[in-house]
Amino acid sequence: MDTLPPLQTLLRLSNFGRSLYAPGYTYQPVSVEEIEQIFKTARRQGLTVGLRGAGKSYNDAALNGGGIVIDLRRMNRILDWNPETGVVRLEPGVTIQQLWQHILPDGWWPPVVSGTMTTTLGGCLAMNIHGKNNFRMGTLGEHVLEFTLLLPTGLEILCGPKKNRDLFYAAIGGLGMLGVFTTITLQMKKIRSGLLQVRAWNVPNLAAHLNALEAGAPAHDYIVGWLDATARRAGLGRGQIHTADYLTEEQDPRPQHSLRVEYQTLPSTFFGLVPKSLLHYFMAPFMNNPGTRAVNTAKYLLGLTARSYRQTHAAFHFLLDYIPDWELAYGRNGLIQYQSFLPKETARDAWTEMLTLSHRRGLPSYLGVTKRHRPDEFLLSHAVDGFSLALDFKVTDRKRARLAQLLQDFDRIVLEAGGRFYFAKNSETTPQTARHFLGQEAMAKFKALKKRCDPHNLLESDLYRRVFEEDE
Amino acid sequence: MPKNALSLPPRSTPLKPRRRALVIGASSGIGAALARQLAREGYALALLARRQDMLETLCKEINAASGESRAVFYVHDVREYAAVPALLQRILADLGSLDLVVYNAGVNLPAAYDFENDRLMTEVNFIGALAWLDRVAALFQQLRSGQIVGISSVAGDRGRAGNPAYTASKAALTCYLEALRNRLSRYGVHVLTVKPGFVQTDMLKQAQRPFMVISPEQAAADICKALRRRKQFLYTPARWGLIMLIIRLIPSFLFRRLRFLA
């Protein structure tokens, strides 16, 4: 008889927002053979297997409570890099940080990056991440030339946009439920400088906010908005727009300097004095309704004059890494993020209703971020021709039930407005909501593929159980 | 054996966290009452006992009352020690995690210098607890969290002429739980020793002169309250605390002469 997974491998794993914990028998394989072995053990033991990268999803995507978790961070070799063509082949545990630091000196940058550089490429692909340039570059999946997928059956399949096409478009964004990406080949983006030209200006309300995103997108390489979700009435939806553009060789006379990895390093102190690792202690007292309102108002007033400056790629892209462990400022119950994607025609009305509702219930979001998007071909896609709004909420015991009700109302508003959701973010999406926005056909197609790739249902996560297993 | 036809309780989400409990010896008495009470408090439950029909009825009742799948059951005899590790792993996988484990399995058989009876009592009341709680203690220590409840008895506070093996098994359980508490408190694991007096259960038939009898529901309510307050010991009803304090203080030479007590 096979022995049980040793108790020492059982770790209490958490999500990015530290709002959820679940134990998992955690393995860190370094080879495909080891992964195959884990699948065999799982099957003999009647346990399920969840896949985990850096564990940076805000919800339960990288948790598999009581089951096995394959943490892929040790499969982190960059297998092949061609500085002439910008094609990179890597293992799934390579992080965005490892990748950009490897390719930047040659004048390349990942075409799509997340808000933190600690995510792994395998995780990013399983969620099909987008960046602040989604309207122009699409999702990360659109830059994949091919990947090999190890199925729980032990079969390894090569997929590309033209080879095993159905699996290619389902496994990218497939929540790690069809197989394990064992190698990934990606096309990088050529850049001429390690700096970006950034412009920032305020927008006084939601209409101006969305107009700025729509009008600004075609003219810029990146665009993102900060939305002051505590502002009411005439100021509802006010915020700040940031655009960023690549520099040409003429604009940066010393590209070899700015393309150095050391040049991109984020400062470790604030105002040259306070170590950033301590900052979350100073933020914590402001993590309440009046505190956030005061901080947001100050931020808005300070941004009244439009600014233009140059910033490194790392500083512009990886805002979430700017303050280490910032999520600790949200207290012991952590935070959740609610991100909705709405068509440009309905976004304004729907978000006006949602923001107003959150104020009326005394549950304003403490951070709002907006982006411009375009649709894509992936089976479980979250993208629309429109905008997204990500809202962070602090979780407290007192507010939990009211917050759950608020998000349920948000779901209704978003679905009525033809919106979609992103599986790496929302933690309360129900099977009914998922079926509504994905459609019966996509859902059935995904389940059929799942059955084909994983006939014994070995791959599972708490997210998958929550959203997809309703009527099985 | 383990998995049954009932659907598993939903997992926790940040806004709908669910605590998860395993009740060993859940088919009747304090175990069943505690299961109902924990379900009312929102726990997802794994219920263990030998009698499948009673477990099934209890699960259905709990799930109907809460309007969702909240309890599943596993048929198990606590003397099947070898089955424990795999069964605990199964339960952990089915519930997604464990926050609370209650060891309530217990028997009280007539004391007639009958070795088979005495061994059975020791096995169910104590050895079964070792088999389960050793494994649970290791699990909770590894996870740095969890609550363990052992249902001992006021009978375990002194060696009683009425039933030597029963009182010895409960004394062993009390001592073992105290040792677990001393071992696990540094890891954030809470251990509660419950010492009920006379409770209106099947076991009461063995009692010679029951008094201050309470219902299993009252015992369950007291246990839940003690869990919330993270108490170390619980006498239920509380008056037993004073009674047992006095009884513990009676010197042995005197105690054996007090026939109504000993």
CSV table of N, CA and C in Angstrom, one decimal, chain B residues 31-165:
chain,number,residue,atom,x,y,z
B,31,GLY,N,-22.7,13.8,21.8
B,31,GLY,CA,-22.1,13.9,20.4
B,31,GLY,C,-23.1,14.5,19.5
B,32,ALA,N,-24.3,13.9,19.4
B,32,ALA,CA,-25.3,14.3,18.5
B,32,ALA,C,-25.8,15.7,18.8
B,33,ALA,N,-26.0,16.0,20.1
B,33,ALA,CA,-26.5,17.3,20.5
B,33,ALA,C,-25.4,18.4,20.2
B,34,LEU,N,-24.2,18.0,20.4
B,34,LEU,CA,-23.1,18.9,20.0
B,34,LEU,C,-23.0,19.2,18.5
B,35,ALA,N,-23.2,18.1,17.7
B,35,ALA,CA,-23.3,18.3,16.3
B,35,ALA,C,-24.4,19.2,15.8
B,36,ARG,N,-25.5,19.1,16.4
B,36,ARG,CA,-26.6,20.0,16.1
B,36,ARG,C,-26.3,21.4,16.5
B,37,GLN,N,-25.7,21.6,17.7
B,37,GLN,CA,-25.4,22.9,18.1
B,37,GLN,C,-24.3,23.6,17.3
B,38,LEU,N,-23.3,22.8,16.9
B,38,LEU,CA,-22.2,23.3,16.1
B,38,LEU,C,-22.7,23.7,14.7
B,39,ALA,N,-23.6,22.9,14.2
B,39,ALA,CA,-24.2,23.2,12.9
B,39,ALA,C,-25.0,24.5,12.9
B,40,ARG,N,-25.7,24.7,14.0
B,40,ARG,CA,-26.4,26.0,14.2
B,40,ARG,C,-25.4,27.2,14.2
B,41,GLU,N,-24.3,26.9,14.7
B,41,GLU,CA,-23.3,28.0,14.8
B,41,GLU,C,-22.5,28.1,13.5
B,42,GLY,N,-22.9,27.4,12.5
B,42,GLY,CA,-22.3,27.6,11.1
B,42,GLY,C,-21.1,26.6,10.8
B,43,TYR,N,-20.8,25.7,11.7
B,43,TYR,CA,-19.7,24.7,11.4
B,43,TYR,C,-20.1,23.8,10.3
B,44,ALA,N,-19.1,23.4,9.5
B,44,ALA,CA,-19.3,22.2,8.6
B,44,ALA,C,-18.8,21.0,9.4
B,45,LEU,N,-19.5,19.9,9.2
B,45,LEU,CA,-19.2,18.8,10.2
B,45,LEU,C,-18.9,17.5,9.5
B,46,ALA,N,-17.9,16.8,10.1
B,46,ALA,CA,-17.7,15.4,9.7
B,46,ALA,C,-18.1,14.6,11.0
B,47,LEU,N,-19.1,13.7,10.9
B,47,LEU,CA,-19.6,13.0,12.0
B,47,LEU,C,-19.2,11.5,11.9
B,48,LEU,N,-18.7,11.0,13.0
B,48,LEU,CA,-18.2,9.6,13.0
B,48,LEU,C,-18.9,8.8,14.1
B,49,ALA,N,-19.2,7.6,13.8
B,49,ALA,CA,-19.7,6.6,14.8
B,49,ALA,C,-19.8,5.3,14.1
B,50,ARG,N,-20.3,4.3,14.9
B,50,ARG,CA,-20.4,2.9,14.3
B,50,ARG,C,-21.8,2.8,13.6
B,51,ARG,N,-22.8,3.5,14.2
B,51,ARG,CA,-24.1,3.2,13.7
B,51,ARG,C,-24.6,4.1,12.5
B,52,GLN,N,-24.5,3.5,11.3
B,52,GLN,CA,-24.7,4.2,10.1
B,52,GLN,C,-26.1,4.9,10.0
B,53,ASP,N,-27.2,4.1,10.4
B,53,ASP,CA,-28.5,4.6,10.3
B,53,ASP,C,-28.7,5.8,11.1
B,54,MET,N,-28.2,5.8,12.3
B,54,MET,CA,-28.4,7.0,13.2
B,54,MET,C,-27.6,8.2,12.6
B,55,LEU,N,-26.4,7.9,12.1
B,55,LEU,CA,-25.6,9.0,11.6
B,55,LEU,C,-26.3,9.6,10.4
B,56,GLU,N,-26.8,8.8,9.5
B,56,GLU,CA,-27.5,9.2,8.3
B,56,GLU,C,-28.7,10.1,8.6
B,57,THR,N,-29.5,9.7,9.6
B,57,THR,CA,-30.6,10.4,10.0
B,57,THR,C,-30.2,11.8,10.6
B,58,LEU,N,-29.2,11.8,11.4
B,58,LEU,CA,-28.7,13.0,12.0
B,58,LEU,C,-28.2,14.0,10.9
B,59,CYS,N,-27.4,13.5,10.0
B,59,CYS,CA,-26.9,14.4,8.9
B,59,CYS,C,-28.0,15.0,8.1
B,60,LYS,N,-29.0,14.1,7.8
B,60,LYS,CA,-30.1,14.7,7.0
B,60,LYS,C,-30.9,15.7,7.8
B,61,GLU,N,-31.1,15.5,9.1
B,61,GLU,CA,-31.8,16.5,9.9
B,61,GLU,C,-31.0,17.8,10.0
B,62,ILE,N,-29.7,17.7,10.2
B,62,ILE,CA,-28.8,18.9,10.2
B,62,ILE,C,-28.9,19.7,8.9
B,63,ASN,N,-28.7,18.9,7.8
B,63,ASN,CA,-28.7,19.6,6.5
B,63,ASN,C,-30.0,20.2,6.1
B,64,ALA,N,-31.1,19.5,6.5
B,64,ALA,CA,-32.4,20.1,6.3
B,64,ALA,C,-32.6,21.4,7.1
B,65,ALA,N,-32.2,21.3,8.3
B,65,ALA,CA,-32.4,22.5,9.2
B,65,ALA,C,-31.5,23.7,8.7
B,66,SER,N,-30.4,23.4,8.2
B,66,SER,CA,-29.5,24.6,7.8
B,66,SER,C,-29.7,25.0,6.3
B,67,GLY,N,-30.5,24.2,5.6
B,67,GLY,CA,-30.8,24.6,4.2
B,67,GLY,C,-29.6,24.4,3.2
B,68,GLU,N,-28.6,23.8,3.7
B,68,GLU,CA,-27.4,23.5,2.8
B,68,GLU,C,-26.7,22.3,3.3
B,69,SER,N,-25.8,21.7,2.5
B,69,SER,CA,-25.0,20.6,3.0
B,69,SER,C,-24.1,21.1,4.1
B,70,ARG,N,-24.2,20.6,5.3
B,70,ARG,CA,-23.4,21.1,6.4
B,70,ARG,C,-22.7,19.9,7.1
B,71,ALA,N,-23.3,18.7,7.0
B,71,ALA,CA,-22.7,17.6,7.7
B,71,ALA,C,-22.6,16.4,6.8
B,72,VAL,N,-21.5,15.7,6.9
B,72,VAL,CA,-21.3,14.4,6.2
B,72,VAL,C,-20.9,13.4,7.3
B,73,PHE,N,-21.0,12.1,7.0
B,73,PHE,CA,-20.7,11.1,8.1
B,73,PHE,C,-19.8,10.0,7.6
B,74,TYR,N,-19.1,9.4,8.5
B,74,TYR,CA,-18.2,8.3,8.2
B,74,TYR,C,-18.5,7.2,9.2
B,75,VAL,N,-18.7,6.0,8.8
B,75,VAL,CA,-18.9,4.9,9.7
B,75,VAL,C,-17.6,4.4,10.2
B,76,HIS,N,-17.4,4.3,11.5
B,76,HIS,CA,-16.1,4.0,12.0
B,76,HIS,C,-16.2,3.5,13.4
B,77,ASP,N,-15.5,2.4,13.7
B,77,ASP,CA,-15.4,2.0,15.1
B,77,ASP,C,-14.0,2.5,15.7
B,78,VAL,N,-14.1,3.2,16.8
B,78,VAL,CA,-12.8,3.8,17.2
B,78,VAL,C,-11.7,2.8,17.6
B,79,ARG,N,-12.1,1.5,17.7
B,79,ARG,CA,-11.1,0.5,18.0
B,79,ARG,C,-10.4,0.0,16.7
B,80,GLU,N,-10.8,0.6,15.6
B,80,GLU,CA,-10.0,0.3,14.3
B,80,GLU,C,-8.9,1.3,14.2
B,81,TYR,N,-7.9,1.1,15.1
B,81,TYR,CA,-6.9,2.1,15.2
B,81,TYR,C,-6.1,2.4,13.9
B,82,ALA,N,-5.9,1.3,13.2
B,82,ALA,CA,-5.1,1.4,12.0
B,82,ALA,C,-5.7,2.2,10.9
B,83,ALA,N,-7.1,2.4,11.0
B,83,ALA,CA,-7.8,3.1,9.9
B,83,ALA,C,-7.7,4.6,10.1
B,84,VAL,N,-7.2,5.0,11.3
B,84,VAL,CA,-7.3,6.4,11.7
B,84,VAL,C,-6.6,7.4,10.7
B,85,PRO,N,-5.3,7.1,10.5
B,85,PRO,CA,-4.5,8.1,9.7
B,85,PRO,C,-5.2,8.4,8.3
B,86,ALA,N,-5.6,7.3,7.6
B,86,ALA,CA,-6.2,7.5,6.3
B,86,ALA,C,-7.6,8.1,6.4
B,87,LEU,N,-8.3,7.8,7.4
B,87,LEU,CA,-9.6,8.4,7.6
B,87,LEU,C,-9.5,9.9,7.9
B,88,LEU,N,-8.6,10.2,8.7
B,88,LEU,CA,-8.4,11.7,9.1
B,88,LEU,C,-8.0,12.4,7.8
B,89,GLN,N,-7.1,11.8,7.0
B,89,GLN,CA,-6.7,12.5,5.7
B,89,GLN,C,-7.9,12.7,4.8
B,90,ARG,N,-8.8,11.7,4.8
B,90,ARG,CA,-10.0,11.7,3.9
B,90,ARG,C,-10.9,12.9,4.4
B,91,ILE,N,-11.0,13.0,5.7
B,91,ILE,CA,-11.9,14.0,6.3
B,91,ILE,C,-11.4,15.4,6.0
B,92,LEU,N,-10.1,15.5,6.2
B,92,LEU,CA,-9.4,16.8,5.9
B,92,LEU,C,-9.6,17.2,4.4
B,93,ALA,N,-9.5,16.2,3.6
B,93,ALA,CA,-9.7,16.5,2.1
B,93,ALA,C,-11.1,16.8,1.8
B,94,ASP,N,-12.0,16.2,2.5
B,94,ASP,CA,-13.5,16.4,2.2
B,94,ASP,C,-13.9,17.7,2.7
B,95,LEU,N,-13.5,18.1,3.9
B,95,LEU,CA,-13.9,19.4,4.5
B,95,LEU,C,-13.0,20.6,4.1
B,96,GLY,N,-11.8,20.3,3.6
B,96,GLY,CA,-10.9,21.3,3.2
B,96,GLY,C,-10.0,21.8,4.3
B,97,SER,N,-10.3,21.6,5.5
B,97,SER,CA,-9.5,21.9,6.7
B,97,SER,C,-10.2,21.4,7.9
B,98,LEU,N,-9.6,21.6,9.0
B,98,LEU,CA,-10.2,21.2,10.3
B,98,LEU,C,-9.9,22.3,11.4
B,99,ASP,N,-10.9,22.7,12.1
B,99,ASP,CA,-10.6,23.7,13.1
B,99,ASP,C,-10.9,23.1,14.5
B,100,LEU,N,-11.7,22.1,14.6
B,100,LEU,CA,-12.1,21.5,15.9
B,100,LEU,C,-12.3,20.0,15.8
B,101,VAL,N,-11.8,19.3,16.7
B,101,VAL,CA,-12.0,17.8,16.8
B,101,VAL,C,-12.5,17.5,18.2
B,102,VAL,N,-13.6,16.8,18.3
B,102,VAL,CA,-14.2,16.4,19.5
B,102,VAL,C,-14.2,14.9,19.7
B,103,TYR,N,-13.5,14.4,20.7
B,103,TYR,CA,-13.5,13.0,21.0
B,103,TYR,C,-14.6,12.7,22.0
B,104,ASN,N,-15.7,12.1,21.6
B,104,ASN,CA,-16.8,11.9,22.5
B,104,ASN,C,-17.2,10.4,22.6
B,105,ALA,N,-16.4,9.6,21.9
B,105,ALA,CA,-16.7,8.1,21.9
B,105,ALA,C,-16.5,7.6,23.4
B,106,GLY,N,-17.5,6.9,23.9
B,106,GLY,CA,-17.3,6.4,25.2
B,106,GLY,C,-18.4,5.3,25.5
B,107,VAL,N,-18.0,4.4,26.4
B,107,VAL,CA,-19.0,3.4,26.8
B,107,VAL,C,-18.8,3.2,28.4
B,108,ASN,N,-19.9,2.8,29.0
B,108,ASN,CA,-19.8,2.5,30.4
B,108,ASN,C,-20.6,1.2,30.6
B,109,LEU,N,-19.8,0.1,30.9
B,109,LEU,CA,-20.4,-1.2,31.0
B,109,LEU,C,-20.4,-1.6,32.5
B,110,PRO,N,-21.3,-2.6,32.8
B,110,PRO,CA,-21.4,-3.0,34.2
B,110,PRO,C,-20.0,-3.5,34.7
B,111,ALA,N,-19.7,-3.1,36.0
B,111,ALA,CA,-18.5,-3.5,36.6
B,111,ALA,C,-18.7,-4.9,37.3
B,112,ALA,N,-18.1,-5.9,36.7
B,112,ALA,CA,-18.3,-7.2,37.4
B,112,ALA,C,-17.0,-8.0,37.2
B,113,TYR,N,-15.9,-7.4,37.4
B,113,TYR,CA,-14.6,-8.0,37.2
B,113,TYR,C,-14.6,-8.8,35.9
B,114,ASP,N,-15.1,-8.2,34.9
B,114,ASP,CA,-15.2,-8.8,33.6
B,114,ASP,C,-14.1,-8.2,32.7
B,115,PHE,N,-13.0,-8.9,32.4
B,115,PHE,CA,-11.9,-8.3,31.7
B,115,PHE,C,-12.3,-7.8,30.3
B,116,GLU,N,-13.1,-8.6,29.6
B,116,GLU,CA,-13.5,-8.2,28.3
B,116,GLU,C,-14.3,-6.9,28.3
B,117,ASN,N,-15.2,-6.7,29.2
B,117,ASN,CA,-15.9,-5.4,29.4
B,117,ASN,C,-14.9,-4.3,29.7
B,118,ASP,N,-14.0,-4.6,30.6
B,118,ASP,CA,-13.1,-3.5,31.1
B,118,ASP,C,-12.2,-3.1,29.9
B,119,ARG,N,-11.7,-4.1,29.2
B,119,ARG,CA,-10.8,-3.8,28.0
B,119,ARG,C,-11.6,-3.0,27.0
B,120,LEU,N,-12.8,-3.4,26.7
B,120,LEU,CA,-13.6,-2.6,25.7
B,120,LEU,C,-13.8,-1.2,26.2
B,121,MET,N,-14.1,-1.0,27.5
B,121,MET,CA,-14.2,0.4,28.0
B,121,MET,C,-12.9,1.2,27.8
B,122,THR,N,-11.8,0.5,28.1
B,122,THR,CA,-10.5,1.2,28.0
B,122,THR,C,-10.2,1.5,26.6
B,123,GLU,N,-10.5,0.6,25.7
B,123,GLU,CA,-10.2,0.8,24.3
B,123,GLU,C,-11.1,2.0,23.7
B,124,VAL,N,-12.3,2.0,24.0
B,124,VAL,CA,-13.2,3.0,23.4
B,124,VAL,C,-12.9,4.4,24.1
B,125,ASN,N,-12.9,4.3,25.4
B,125,ASN,CA,-12.8,5.6,26.2
B,125,ASN,C,-11.4,6.2,26.1
B,126,PHE,N,-10.4,5.4,26.0
B,126,PHE,CA,-9.0,5.9,26.1
B,126,PHE,C,-8.1,5.6,24.9
B,127,ILE,N,-8.0,4.3,24.5
B,127,ILE,CA,-7.0,4.0,23.5
B,127,ILE,C,-7.5,4.6,22.1
B,128,GLY,N,-8.8,4.6,21.9
B,128,GLY,CA,-9.4,5.2,20.7
B,128,GLY,C,-9.0,6.7,20.7
B,129,ALA,N,-9.1,7.3,21.9
B,129,ALA,CA,-8.7,8.8,22.0
B,129,ALA,C,-7.3,9.0,21.6
B,130,LEU,N,-6.4,8.0,22.1
B,130,LEU,CA,-5.0,8.2,21.7
B,130,LEU,C,-4.8,8.1,20.2
B,131,ALA,N,-5.5,7.1,19.6
B,131,ALA,CA,-5.3,6.8,18.2
B,131,ALA,C,-5.7,8.1,17.4
B,132,TRP,N,-6.8,8.7,17.8
B,132,TRP,CA,-7.3,9.9,17.1
B,132,TRP,C,-6.6,11.1,17.4
B,133,LEU,N,-6.5,11.4,18.7
B,133,LEU,CA,-6.0,12.7,19.1
B,133,LEU,C,-4.5,12.8,19.0
B,134,ASP,N,-3.7,11.7,19.0
B,134,ASP,CA,-2.3,11.8,18.7
B,134,ASP,C,-2.1,12.4,17.3
B,135,ARG,N,-2.9,11.8,16.4
B,135,ARG,CA,-2.8,12.2,15.0
B,135,ARG,C,-3.3,13.7,14.8
B,136,VAL,N,-4.4,14.0,15.5
B,136,VAL,CA,-5.0,15.3,15.4
B,136,VAL,C,-4.0,16.3,16.0
B,137,ALA,N,-3.4,16.0,17.1
B,137,ALA,CA,-2.4,16.9,17.8
B,137,ALA,C,-1.3,17.2,16.8
B,138,ALA,N,-0.8,16.2,16.2
B,138,ALA,CA,0.3,16.4,15.2
B,138,ALA,C,-0.1,17.3,14.1
B,139,LEU,N,-1.4,17.1,13.6
B,139,LEU,CA,-1.9,17.9,12.5
B,139,LEU,C,-2.0,19.4,13.0
B,140,PHE,N,-2.6,19.6,14.1
B,140,PHE,CA,-2.8,20.9,14.6
B,140,PHE,C,-1.5,21.6,14.9
B,141,GLN,N,-0.6,20.9,15.5
B,141,GLN,CA,0.8,21.4,15.8
B,141,GLN,C,1.4,21.9,14.5
B,142,GLN,N,1.3,21.1,13.4
B,142,GLN,CA,1.8,21.4,12.1
B,142,GLN,C,1.1,22.7,11.6
B,143,LEU,N,-0.2,22.8,11.8
B,143,LEU,CA,-0.9,23.9,11.2
B,143,LEU,C,-0.9,25.2,12.1
B,144,ARG,N,-0.4,25.0,13.3
B,144,ARG,CA,-0.3,26.1,14.3
B,144,ARG,C,-1.7,26.6,14.7
B,145,SER,N,-2.7,25.8,14.7
B,145,SER,CA,-4.0,26.2,15.1
B,145,SER,C,-4.9,25.0,15.3
B,146,GLY,N,-6.1,25.3,15.9
B,146,GLY,CA,-7.0,24.2,16.1
B,146,GLY,C,-7.5,24.1,17.5
B,147,GLN,N,-8.6,23.4,17.7
B,147,GLN,CA,-9.2,23.2,19.1
B,147,GLN,C,-9.5,21.7,19.2
B,148,ILE,N,-9.1,21.1,20.4
B,148,ILE,CA,-9.4,19.7,20.7
B,148,ILE,C,-10.3,19.7,21.9
B,149,VAL,N,-11.3,18.9,21.8
B,149,VAL,CA,-12.2,18.7,23.0
B,149,VAL,C,-12.3,17.2,23.3
B,150,GLY,N,-12.0,16.9,24.5
B,150,GLY,CA,-12.1,15.5,25.0
B,150,GLY,C,-13.3,15.4,26.0
B,151,ILE,N,-14.2,14.5,25.8
B,151,ILE,CA,-15.3,14.4,26.7
B,151,ILE,C,-14.9,13.3,27.7
B,152,SER,N,-14.4,13.8,28.9
B,152,SER,CA,-14.0,12.9,30.0
B,152,SER,C,-15.2,12.8,30.9
B,153,SER,N,-15.0,12.7,32.2
B,153,SER,CA,-16.2,12.6,33.1
B,153,SER,C,-15.7,13.0,34.5
B,154,VAL,N,-16.7,13.4,35.3
B,154,VAL,CA,-16.4,13.7,36.7
B,154,VAL,C,-16.0,12.4,37.4
B,155,ALA,N,-16.4,11.2,36.8
B,155,ALA,CA,-16.0,9.9,37.4
B,155,ALA,C,-14.5,9.7,37.3
B,156,GLY,N,-13.8,10.5,36.4
B,156,GLY,CA,-12.4,10.3,36.3
B,156,GLY,C,-11.6,11.0,37.4
B,157,ASP,N,-12.2,11.8,38.2
B,157,ASP,CA,-11.5,12.6,39.2
B,157,ASP,C,-11.1,11.8,40.4
B,158,ARG,N,-11.8,10.7,40.7
B,158,ARG,CA,-11.4,9.8,41.8
B,158,ARG,C,-11.6,8.3,41.3
B,159,GLY,N,-10.8,7.4,41.9
B,159,GLY,CA,-11.1,6.0,41.7
B,159,GLY,C,-12.3,5.6,42.5
B,160,ARG,N,-13.3,5.1,41.7
B,160,ARG,CA,-14.6,4.8,42.4
B,160,ARG,C,-14.9,3.3,42.4
B,161,ALA,N,-15.4,2.8,43.6
B,161,ALA,CA,-15.7,1.4,43.7
B,161,ALA,C,-16.7,1.0,42.7
B,162,GLY,N,-17.6,1.9,42.4
B,162,GLY,CA,-18.7,1.6,41.5
B,162,GLY,C,-18.3,1.0,40.1
B,163,ASN,N,-17.2,1.6,39.5
B,163,ASN,CA,-16.7,1.0,38.2
B,163,ASN,C,-15.3,1.4,38.0
B,164,PRO,N,-14.4,0.5,38.5
B,164,PRO,CA,-12.9,0.8,38.5
B,164,PRO,C,-12.4,1.1,37.1
B,165,ALA,N,-12.8,0.2,36.1
B,165,ALA,CA,-12.2,0.4,34.8
B,165,ALA,C,-12.7,1.7,34.1
